[in-house]
Coordinates of C-alpha atoms and ligand atoms in Angstrom, one line a residue:
Chain A
M5 CA 173.6 108.1 125.0
G6 CA 176.4 110.6 126.1
S7 CA 177.6 110.8 122.7
A8 CA 173.9 111.7 121.3
I9 CA 174.0 115.0 123.8
L10 CA 177.3 115.4 122.6
K11 CA 176.3 115.7 119.3
R12 CA 172.9 117.8 119.6
L13 CA 175.5 120.2 121.5
T14 CA 177.7 120.6 118.6
T15 CA 175.0 121.3 116.6
L16 CA 173.4 123.5 118.2
L17 CA 177.1 125.4 119.0
Q18 CA 177.3 125.0 114.7
R19 CA 174.1 126.7 114.6
L20 CA 174.6 129.7 117.1
T21 CA 178.4 130.5 115.7
A22 CA 177.7 133.3 113.6
I23 CA 175.1 134.7 115.8
I24 CA 177.6 134.8 118.6
I25 CA 180.2 136.3 116.1
I26 CA 178.1 139.2 115.5
L27 CA 177.2 139.9 118.9
L28 CA 180.7 139.6 119.8
A29 CA 181.5 141.9 117.2
W30 CA 178.7 144.4 117.6
E31 CA 180.2 144.9 121.2
I32 CA 183.8 145.4 120.5
V33 CA 182.7 147.7 117.8
V34 CA 180.8 149.9 120.0
R35 CA 183.3 149.5 123.0
A36 CA 185.9 150.5 120.9
G37 CA 184.1 153.9 120.1
I38 CA 184.6 153.8 116.4
L39 CA 180.8 154.4 115.4
Y40 CA 181.0 157.4 117.9
P41 CA 179.0 159.5 118.4
A42 CA 176.2 157.1 116.6
P43 CA 173.7 156.6 119.1
I44 CA 174.2 152.8 119.4
P45 CA 174.1 150.9 122.8
T46 CA 176.9 148.3 123.3
A47 CA 175.2 144.5 122.8
S48 CA 175.1 143.9 126.0
R49 CA 173.0 147.0 127.3
V50 CA 170.2 146.1 124.6
F51 CA 169.9 142.7 126.8
G52 CA 170.4 145.0 129.5
V53 CA 167.3 147.3 128.8
L54 CA 165.4 144.3 127.7
V55 CA 166.0 142.6 131.3
E56 CA 164.7 146.0 132.4
M57 CA 161.8 146.2 130.8
A58 CA 160.8 142.6 131.9
L59 CA 161.8 143.4 135.4
A60 CA 159.4 146.4 135.2
G61 CA 156.4 144.2 133.6
T62 CA 156.1 146.6 130.8
L63 CA 157.5 144.0 128.4
Q64 CA 155.1 141.2 129.4
K65 CA 152.2 143.6 129.2
H66 CA 153.1 145.0 125.7
T67 CA 154.3 141.4 124.4
V68 CA 151.1 139.8 125.5
I69 CA 149.0 142.8 123.9
S70 CA 150.7 142.2 120.3
L71 CA 150.8 138.2 120.3
G72 CA 147.1 138.6 120.9
R73 CA 146.7 140.4 118.0
V74 CA 149.0 138.3 115.9
F75 CA 147.3 135.3 117.2
S76 CA 143.6 136.4 116.7
G77 CA 144.6 137.7 113.2
Y78 CA 146.5 135.0 112.1
T79 CA 144.2 132.3 113.6
L80 CA 141.0 134.1 111.3
A81 CA 143.2 134.1 108.7
V82 CA 143.7 130.2 108.8
V83 CA 140.3 129.6 109.4
I84 CA 139.2 131.7 106.4
A85 CA 142.0 131.1 103.5
I86 CA 142.7 127.4 104.2
P87 CA 138.8 126.2 103.4
L88 CA 138.2 129.2 100.9
G89 CA 141.6 128.2 99.0
L90 CA 140.4 124.6 99.1
A91 CA 136.8 125.6 97.4
V92 CA 138.8 127.9 94.7
G93 CA 141.5 125.5 93.9
W94 CA 139.4 122.5 93.6
F95 CA 135.6 123.5 92.3
K96 CA 136.3 124.9 88.8
T97 CA 133.1 127.2 88.9
F98 CA 134.1 128.6 92.5
E99 CA 137.4 129.7 90.5
R100 CA 135.7 131.2 88.0
Y101 CA 133.7 133.6 90.1
L102 CA 135.8 134.1 92.6
D103 CA 139.1 134.5 91.2
P104 CA 139.1 137.7 89.6
L105 CA 138.1 139.5 92.5
L106 CA 140.7 137.5 94.6
Q107 CA 143.1 138.9 92.0
T108 CA 141.6 142.5 92.1
L109 CA 141.9 142.9 95.6
R110 CA 145.1 141.4 96.1
Q111 CA 146.4 144.3 94.1
V112 CA 145.5 146.9 96.7
P113 CA 148.6 147.5 99.2
L114 CA 147.9 145.8 102.6
L115 CA 148.4 149.2 104.6
A116 CA 145.8 151.0 102.4
W117 CA 143.1 148.8 103.9
F118 CA 144.2 150.3 107.4
P119 CA 142.7 154.0 106.7
V120 CA 139.1 152.1 105.4
F121 CA 139.1 149.7 108.3
I122 CA 139.6 152.7 110.6
L123 CA 136.7 154.6 109.1
I124 CA 134.3 151.3 109.0
F125 CA 135.4 149.8 112.3
G126 CA 136.9 153.0 114.2
I127 CA 140.5 153.1 115.6
G128 CA 140.0 150.2 118.0
E129 CA 141.0 146.2 118.0
L130 CA 139.0 145.2 115.5
S131 CA 140.8 147.3 112.7
K132 CA 144.1 146.1 113.6
I133 CA 143.0 142.6 113.7
L134 CA 141.2 142.6 110.7
L135 CA 144.6 144.0 108.7
I136 CA 146.3 141.4 110.5
M137 CA 144.2 139.0 109.3
L138 CA 144.9 140.4 105.5
A139 CA 148.1 140.4 105.6
A140 CA 148.3 136.6 106.8
M141 CA 145.6 135.4 104.6
W142 CA 146.9 136.1 100.9
W143 CA 149.3 134.2 101.8
I144 CA 147.9 131.1 103.1
L145 CA 145.1 131.5 100.5
L146 CA 147.4 131.6 97.5
S147 CA 149.8 128.9 98.9
T148 CA 146.6 126.4 99.6
I149 CA 145.1 127.1 95.9
S150 CA 148.5 126.1 94.1
A151 CA 148.6 123.3 96.2
V152 CA 145.4 121.9 95.3
Q153 CA 146.2 122.7 91.8
N154 CA 149.4 120.9 92.2
V155 CA 147.4 117.7 93.5
D156 CA 148.7 114.8 91.4
P157 CA 146.3 113.6 89.0
F158 CA 146.7 110.2 89.5
I159 CA 146.4 110.1 92.8
V160 CA 143.0 111.9 92.4
K161 CA 142.2 109.6 89.3
T162 CA 143.0 106.5 91.7
A163 CA 140.8 107.6 94.8
R164 CA 137.7 108.5 92.4
S165 CA 138.2 105.1 91.3
M166 CA 137.4 103.7 94.6
G167 CA 134.7 105.5 94.7
V168 CA 134.9 108.1 97.2
S169 CA 132.6 111.1 98.0
E170 CA 133.2 114.8 96.7
W171 CA 133.6 115.6 100.6
D172 CA 135.9 112.8 101.0
M173 CA 138.0 113.6 98.6
L174 CA 138.6 117.4 99.5
R175 CA 138.8 115.5 103.2
K176 CA 140.9 112.6 102.6
V177 CA 143.2 113.3 99.3
V178 CA 143.2 117.5 98.3
L179 CA 143.7 118.6 102.1
P180 CA 147.0 116.2 102.9
S181 CA 148.1 116.6 99.5
A182 CA 148.2 119.7 100.0
V183 CA 149.6 120.1 103.5
P184 CA 153.3 121.0 102.7
S185 CA 152.7 123.6 100.9
I186 CA 150.3 125.4 103.0
F187 CA 153.0 125.2 105.0
T188 CA 155.3 127.2 103.5
G189 CA 152.3 129.9 103.0
L190 CA 152.1 129.6 106.8
R191 CA 155.8 130.9 107.5
Y192 CA 155.5 133.3 104.7
A193 CA 152.3 134.5 106.4
Y194 CA 153.8 135.2 109.9
T195 CA 156.6 137.4 108.1
E196 CA 154.0 139.1 106.7
V197 CA 151.8 139.6 110.0
I198 CA 154.7 140.7 112.2
L199 CA 155.3 143.6 109.5
V200 CA 152.3 144.9 109.5
L201 CA 151.5 144.3 113.2
F202 CA 154.4 146.8 113.7
A203 CA 153.3 149.4 111.0
V204 CA 149.6 149.2 112.9
E205 CA 151.1 149.7 116.3
M206 CA 153.2 152.4 115.0
L207 CA 150.5 154.3 113.2
G208 CA 147.6 153.8 115.5
A209 CA 148.2 152.3 118.7
N210 CA 149.6 153.1 122.6
D211 CA 150.0 149.9 123.4
G212 CA 151.9 146.8 121.9
L213 CA 155.7 146.6 121.1
G214 CA 155.1 148.5 118.0
S215 CA 154.0 151.6 119.9
V216 CA 157.0 151.2 122.5
M217 CA 159.2 150.9 120.0
I218 CA 158.2 154.6 118.6
Y219 CA 157.8 155.9 122.0
G220 CA 161.7 155.0 122.6
S221 CA 162.4 156.3 118.8
C222 CA 161.0 159.7 119.9
H223 CA 162.7 159.9 123.0
P224 CA 166.9 161.0 123.3
G225 CA 167.7 159.2 126.3
P226 CA 168.1 155.7 127.3
E227 CA 164.6 154.6 126.2
L228 CA 165.8 155.0 122.7
F229 CA 167.5 151.9 122.9
M230 CA 164.4 149.9 123.6
V231 CA 164.4 150.5 119.9
Y232 CA 167.2 147.9 119.5
S233 CA 165.7 145.7 122.5
I234 CA 162.3 145.5 121.2
S235 CA 164.0 144.4 117.5
I236 CA 166.2 141.6 119.0
F237 CA 163.2 140.5 121.1
M238 CA 160.9 140.5 118.1
A239 CA 163.9 138.3 116.3
I240 CA 163.4 135.8 119.4
I241 CA 159.6 135.7 119.2
G242 CA 160.2 135.3 115.4
L243 CA 162.1 132.3 115.9
I244 CA 160.1 130.4 118.3
A245 CA 157.0 130.9 115.9
N246 CA 158.9 129.6 113.5
Y247 CA 160.2 126.6 115.4
M248 CA 156.9 125.9 116.7
L249 CA 155.7 126.1 113.0
V250 CA 158.2 124.0 111.8
G251 CA 157.9 121.6 114.4
L252 CA 154.0 120.9 113.4
E253 CA 154.8 121.0 110.1
R254 CA 157.4 118.1 110.9
R255 CA 154.9 116.3 112.6
L256 CA 152.1 116.6 110.1
C257 CA 154.7 116.0 107.2
K258 CA 156.6 112.7 108.5
W259 CA 155.6 111.2 105.7
K260 CA 157.4 113.5 103.3
E261 CA 161.2 112.6 102.4
E262 CA 164.0 115.1 103.6
T263 CA 165.7 116.5 101.1
G264 CA 169.0 118.4 100.9
M265 CA 172.6 117.7 102.1
G266 CA 175.3 118.3 104.6
Chain B
M14 CA 130.5 84.4 80.0
T15 CA 131.1 87.9 79.1
K16 CA 132.4 90.2 81.7
I17 CA 133.3 93.4 79.8
K18 CA 131.8 94.5 76.7
A19 CA 132.7 97.5 74.9
E20 CA 130.5 98.6 72.0
N21 CA 131.9 100.9 69.1
I22 CA 133.2 103.4 71.8
K23 CA 134.5 106.9 70.6
K24 CA 136.4 108.9 72.5
M25 CA 137.1 112.8 71.2
F26 CA 139.6 115.2 73.1
K27 CA 139.1 118.7 72.7
I28 CA 142.6 120.4 72.2
R29 CA 143.6 124.0 72.0
S30 CA 145.5 124.5 69.2
N31 CA 147.4 128.0 69.2
G32 CA 149.8 127.1 66.4
N33 CA 148.2 129.1 63.3
S34 CA 148.2 132.2 63.9
K35 CA 145.8 133.4 61.3
N36 CA 142.9 132.3 63.5
N37 CA 144.1 134.7 65.6
G38 CA 144.4 133.2 69.1
N39 CA 142.6 130.0 70.8
T40 CA 140.8 127.7 68.4
S41 CA 139.7 124.4 69.9
K42 CA 140.4 121.7 67.9
E43 CA 138.6 117.9 68.1
L44 CA 141.1 114.8 68.1
L45 CA 139.6 111.6 68.2
A46 CA 141.4 109.4 70.1
L47 CA 139.4 106.2 70.0
G48 CA 137.6 105.7 66.8
G49 CA 135.0 102.8 67.8
V50 CA 136.5 100.1 69.9
N51 CA 134.9 96.7 70.3
L52 CA 136.0 94.3 72.4
S53 CA 135.0 91.5 75.1
I54 CA 136.3 90.9 77.8
N55 CA 135.5 86.9 79.7
K56 CA 134.8 86.3 83.4
G57 CA 138.7 85.3 84.8
E58 CA 140.0 86.4 81.3
F59 CA 143.4 88.0 81.7
L60 CA 143.4 90.3 78.5
S61 CA 146.5 92.7 77.3
I62 CA 146.1 95.3 75.2
V63 CA 149.1 96.6 72.9
G64 CA 149.6 99.2 70.7
P65 CA 151.7 102.3 69.6
S66 CA 152.3 105.1 71.8
G67 CA 149.3 107.6 72.0
C68 CA 146.7 105.1 70.0
G69 CA 144.2 105.6 73.2
K70 CA 145.2 102.8 75.5
S71 CA 144.8 104.6 78.7
T72 CA 141.9 106.4 77.2
F73 CA 139.9 103.1 76.9
L74 CA 141.4 101.8 80.4
D75 CA 139.9 105.1 81.6
L76 CA 136.5 104.6 80.2
V77 CA 136.0 101.2 81.4
G78 CA 137.1 102.4 84.8
G79 CA 133.9 104.8 84.7
L80 CA 136.4 107.8 85.3
T81 CA 135.7 109.7 81.9
K82 CA 132.5 109.1 79.6
P83 CA 133.0 107.9 76.0
N84 CA 131.6 110.1 73.1
E85 CA 129.6 107.3 71.6
G86 CA 129.1 103.8 72.4
N87 CA 128.7 101.8 75.5
I88 CA 130.6 99.8 77.9
Y89 CA 128.7 96.9 79.9
I90 CA 129.8 95.3 83.2
D91 CA 128.0 92.2 83.7
G92 CA 125.3 93.3 81.4
K93 CA 124.8 96.8 82.9
P94 CA 125.9 100.0 81.3
V95 CA 129.0 101.8 83.3
N96 CA 128.4 105.2 84.6
G97 CA 130.9 106.0 86.8
P98 CA 133.8 104.5 88.9
G99 CA 133.1 101.9 91.3
L100 CA 134.1 99.5 93.6
D101 CA 133.5 96.1 91.3
R102 CA 136.6 97.7 89.3
G103 CA 140.4 98.2 91.1
I104 CA 142.8 100.2 88.8
V105 CA 146.6 99.9 89.0
F106 CA 148.5 103.0 87.3
Q107 CA 152.2 103.2 86.0
Q108 CA 152.8 105.7 88.3
Y109 CA 152.0 103.9 91.9
A110 CA 149.7 106.9 92.5
L111 CA 150.1 105.6 96.2
F112 CA 148.7 108.6 98.9
P113 CA 152.4 109.7 100.1
W114 CA 150.8 110.5 103.7
R115 CA 149.7 107.3 104.6
T116 CA 151.6 104.2 105.3
A117 CA 151.7 101.1 103.1
I118 CA 148.7 99.8 104.9
G119 CA 146.9 103.1 105.1
N120 CA 147.3 103.2 101.3
V121 CA 145.7 99.8 101.2
E122 CA 142.9 100.4 103.5
F123 CA 141.6 103.2 101.8
G124 CA 138.8 101.5 99.6
L125 CA 138.0 99.8 102.2
E126 CA 136.9 102.9 104.1
S127 CA 134.6 103.9 101.3
K128 CA 133.1 100.7 101.5
K129 CA 132.5 101.7 105.1
I130 CA 134.3 98.5 107.1
A131 CA 135.1 98.7 110.7
K132 CA 138.7 99.7 111.3
N133 CA 139.9 96.4 112.7
E134 CA 138.3 94.5 110.0
R135 CA 140.0 96.8 107.5
I136 CA 143.5 96.2 109.4
E137 CA 142.9 92.6 109.2
I138 CA 142.2 93.0 105.1
A139 CA 144.6 95.0 104.4
Q140 CA 147.6 92.6 105.8
K141 CA 146.3 89.9 104.0
Y142 CA 146.6 91.8 101.2
L143 CA 149.9 93.1 101.9
S144 CA 151.1 89.5 102.9
L145 CA 149.3 88.1 99.1
V146 CA 151.7 90.5 97.6
G147 CA 154.6 89.6 99.7
L148 CA 154.9 92.6 101.7
S149 CA 154.2 91.4 105.6
G150 CA 156.5 93.2 108.1
F151 CA 156.2 96.2 105.6
E152 CA 152.9 97.7 107.0
E153 CA 154.1 101.1 108.6
R154 CA 156.4 101.9 105.8
Y155 CA 155.4 105.2 104.1
P156 CA 155.9 104.8 100.3
Y157 CA 159.0 107.2 100.3
E158 CA 160.3 104.3 102.3
L159 CA 159.8 101.5 99.6
S160 CA 161.4 100.8 96.0
G161 CA 159.5 101.2 93.1
G162 CA 158.8 97.4 93.3
M163 CA 157.6 97.2 96.7
K164 CA 155.3 100.6 95.6
Q165 CA 153.2 98.7 92.7
R166 CA 153.0 95.8 95.2
V167 CA 151.2 98.1 97.5
A168 CA 149.0 99.7 94.5
I169 CA 148.1 96.1 93.7
A170 CA 146.8 94.8 97.3
R171 CA 145.1 98.2 97.4
A172 CA 143.5 97.8 94.1
L173 CA 142.6 94.1 95.5
A174 CA 141.7 95.0 99.0
F175 CA 137.9 95.8 98.3
D176 CA 137.6 93.1 96.5
P177 CA 136.8 93.7 93.0
D178 CA 136.0 91.6 90.2
I179 CA 138.1 93.6 87.6
L180 CA 141.7 94.3 87.9
L181 CA 142.5 97.3 85.3
M182 CA 146.3 97.9 84.8
D183 CA 147.7 100.6 82.9
E184 CA 151.2 99.6 82.3
P185 CA 151.7 98.4 85.9
F186 CA 155.4 97.5 85.6
G187 CA 156.5 100.2 82.7
A188 CA 158.6 102.0 85.5
L189 CA 160.4 98.7 87.0
D190 CA 163.7 97.3 85.9
S191 CA 163.9 94.2 84.1
Q192 CA 164.2 91.7 87.3
T193 CA 161.9 93.3 89.2
R194 CA 159.2 93.3 86.3
E195 CA 159.8 89.5 86.0
I196 CA 159.3 88.4 89.5
L197 CA 156.2 90.9 89.2
Q198 CA 154.8 89.1 86.4
R199 CA 155.2 86.1 87.6
E200 CA 153.6 87.3 91.0
L201 CA 150.5 88.7 89.1
L202 CA 150.1 85.6 87.4
R203 CA 149.8 83.6 91.0
I204 CA 147.6 86.4 92.3
W205 CA 145.1 86.0 89.3
E206 CA 145.1 82.3 89.8
E207 CA 144.3 82.9 93.3
T208 CA 141.7 85.5 93.0
Q209 CA 140.1 84.7 90.3
K210 CA 140.1 88.4 88.7
T211 CA 139.2 89.4 85.4
I212 CA 142.0 91.5 84.2
L213 CA 142.3 94.0 81.6
F214 CA 146.0 94.9 81.2
I215 CA 147.7 97.3 78.9
T216 CA 151.4 97.3 78.3
H217 CA 154.1 98.1 75.6
S218 CA 155.9 95.1 76.1
I219 CA 154.9 92.0 73.7
D220 CA 157.0 89.7 75.7
E221 CA 155.0 90.6 78.8
A222 CA 151.7 90.6 77.1
V223 CA 152.0 87.1 75.6
F224 CA 153.8 85.7 79.1
L225 CA 150.7 86.9 81.0
S226 CA 147.5 86.9 78.8
D227 CA 145.0 84.1 77.6
R228 CA 144.3 86.5 74.9
V229 CA 146.2 89.8 73.1
A230 CA 144.1 92.9 71.7
I231 CA 146.3 94.5 69.5
M232 CA 145.3 98.5 69.2
T233 CA 145.8 100.3 66.0
A234 CA 147.7 103.8 65.6
R235 CA 145.0 106.7 66.4
P236 CA 142.3 106.8 66.1
G237 CA 142.4 103.7 68.2
V238 CA 140.3 100.5 67.1
I239 CA 140.9 97.0 67.9
K240 CA 142.7 95.5 65.2
N241 CA 143.2 91.8 65.8
I242 CA 142.8 89.7 69.0
V243 CA 145.6 86.5 69.3
D244 CA 144.8 83.6 71.4
I245 CA 148.2 82.8 73.5
P246 CA 148.0 79.2 73.5
L247 CA 150.0 78.7 76.6
S248 CA 148.6 76.9 79.6
R249 CA 148.5 78.2 83.3
A250 CA 150.8 75.6 84.5
V251 CA 153.7 76.2 81.9
R252 CA 153.8 79.8 82.4
F253 CA 155.6 79.0 85.4
E254 CA 158.2 76.5 84.0
D255 CA 161.8 78.3 83.6
D256 CA 162.2 78.1 79.8
V257 CA 158.7 79.5 78.5
R258 CA 160.0 82.3 77.0
T259 CA 161.9 80.4 75.1
S260 CA 159.2 77.8 73.7
N261 CA 157.9 77.6 70.3
E262 CA 154.3 78.9 71.6
F263 CA 155.8 81.8 73.0
V264 CA 157.8 82.4 70.1
R265 CA 155.2 82.0 67.8
S266 CA 152.6 84.1 69.3
R267 CA 155.5 87.1 70.0
H268 CA 156.3 87.1 66.4
E269 CA 152.8 87.3 65.3
L270 CA 151.7 89.8 67.6
W271 CA 155.1 91.9 66.5
G272 CA 154.2 91.5 62.6
L273 CA 150.5 93.0 63.5
L274 CA 151.8 95.5 65.9
K275 CA 154.7 96.9 63.6
E276 CA 152.7 98.5 60.8
E277 CA 150.8 100.6 63.4
V278 CA 153.6 101.7 65.3
V279 CA 155.0 103.2 61.8
K280 CA 151.7 104.7 61.4
A281 CA 151.4 106.1 64.9
Q282 CA 155.0 107.5 64.1
Q283 CA 153.9 109.0 61.0
I284 CA 150.8 111.1 62.8
G285 CA 153.3 111.6 65.6
V286 CA 155.6 113.8 63.7
K287 CA 152.4 115.7 61.9
T288 CA 150.5 116.5 65.1
T289 CA 152.2 115.3 68.5
L290 CA 154.7 118.3 68.1
K291 CA 152.6 120.8 67.4
I292 CA 150.0 119.8 70.5
S293 CA 152.3 118.4 73.0
S294 CA 152.3 121.2 75.2
S295 CA 148.9 122.7 75.5
E296 CA 147.6 118.6 75.9
K297 CA 149.4 118.4 79.0
A298 CA 147.6 121.6 80.5
V299 CA 144.5 120.3 79.1
A300 CA 144.8 116.7 80.6
Q301 CA 145.3 117.9 84.1
G302 CA 142.6 120.1 83.7
E303 CA 140.4 117.0 82.7
A304 CA 141.2 115.7 86.2
W305 CA 139.6 118.1 87.8
T306 CA 136.0 118.2 86.8
Ligands
ATP30 N1 142.9 114.3 78.5 C1 143.3 114.6 77.5 N2 143.0 116.1 76.5 C2 143.4 115.8 75.0 N3 144.1 114.8 74.5 C3 144.1 113.7 75.5 C4 143.7 113.7 76.6 N4 143.7 112.2 77.1 C5 144.7 111.5 76.4 N5 144.7 112.3 74.9 C6 145.4 112.2 73.5 O1 144.3 111.0 73.2 C7 145.1 110.2 72.6 C8 145.6 109.2 73.3 O2 146.1 108.6 74.4 P1 146.2 107.7 75.5 O3 147.0 108.6 76.8 O4 145.0 107.1 75.6 O5 147.0 106.5 74.6 P2 148.5 105.4 75.1 O6 147.6 104.6 74.4 O7 147.8 105.1 76.3 O8 149.4 106.1 74.8 P3 150.7 105.7 75.5 O9 151.3 104.0 75.0 O10 152.0 106.5 75.4 O11 150.6 105.6 77.4 C9 147.0 110.7 72.3 O12 147.1 111.5 71.3 C10 146.6 111.8 73.6 O13 147.5 112.9 73.4
MG31 MG1 149.0 105.1 78.3

């Protein structure tokens, strides 16, 4: 028991080493005045600002707004892209008709959609959520399609020999086979979504963490430190999100052999 | 009594040949894999097919399994033409093809689910078949936790569990080491005796064919047809004796088969030099594509 806890602590420490070193170096370099007069706060000051924002309640308010956008867009993307990817990957006819369209749409730079959405849906929440959805969608869609196209043909043959219906084939064979690669797509999608979230909130929003960042960067005073604080905060949120995705993946893919070493 | 009857089965594959530049681009060629296979298999019989690589053995097995359709000819099971897969036939491939996300018992249950059998009965049946293949106690293991031999045992249990009359096996022991292979051959004989299935078995090994089969059919180089059928004069009891492989009957059968097979292998190599090299890469893509349609 005791040794198990010790072991976990050691691994945790191992994993944090590099981060701690960087933070310490940051603190020392700034305090030593090497970077003077660049407007860089010390690491401790950056976390201090974060705490101040939390105490004032602004951090929570904007976090909820930003994560709400991420969650809506991401969920929409998952709900649309996974079934669509299964269909396009599995049914030849579907692919023939849809693939050219998807390939073309994919070439449009993501942010170029934003003005289009604004023209159509106005500058409200809908445009932002749609853009975030689009950002997540390509990764999920493409990873699902390629996962489906790479399902082991012998597994498919075996299932077919046991007389499964087309629906069961999708549900009980194709989807589970595809799950590991879909998760890779889900993780890339999250990264893309955060990128777009910030672009959207910086370009056209007066709330959300991205807008706080823009606000901070336009003010020379201590507000400027918020730029760093929000960046660090997003990194932490990203870590948590990734951790949750990996946890879900582990649970759903416990049948997969672990690879890698050391 | 005839269980499976193949009448003049021909199977053609379209292959893309992008070799000749004068045709400028992709032309599609046809490859005759099976050139009129006639074969009858009796109820309860163990029949093996041997033949050179690429002669169409797997193609024939897929046709009997109803996974593909012949271009000409018909296959009958119990007198009724085959027009699709069905739970009267279980298939075992060399590649095991287990569902990696299902445990051993989950794999065995798969076919039972198609039969709409209730969960607890499914578990009971699956357990019975896992123990038949000697895997009691491994129910909750995932395929990655099993050795090659154990995986193939699961695949065999899975094919038997929904109680098909016919077992179709495409080089099921081809990927196993020789000891495991011999053990599984004996177990298959035992299972065959216990379950009274009709077995169509494909192998590269003459030794394996003689050891297991009532009759062995030799297929010619592509386009594959049945060249000969050889009776194996070994009783079921004799096969379980330790020195069966050195018995006169065994050696004689093996010799006879090898004599018949040899020239086909040489022929296949000649065809191979001419065509396989040219088409091999596109072939794989086509083969995969076909699995989806
Ligand atoms: N889907 C396909 N598309 C195109 N050609 C195919 C396809 N399946 C098989 N072939 C070709 O048909 C011929 C017979 O193939 P098959 O797999 O039946 O041979 P086999 O006797 O099982 O060979 P092996 O002993 O190596 O397994 C080969 O030339 C092969 O390349
Ligand atoms: Mg084969």
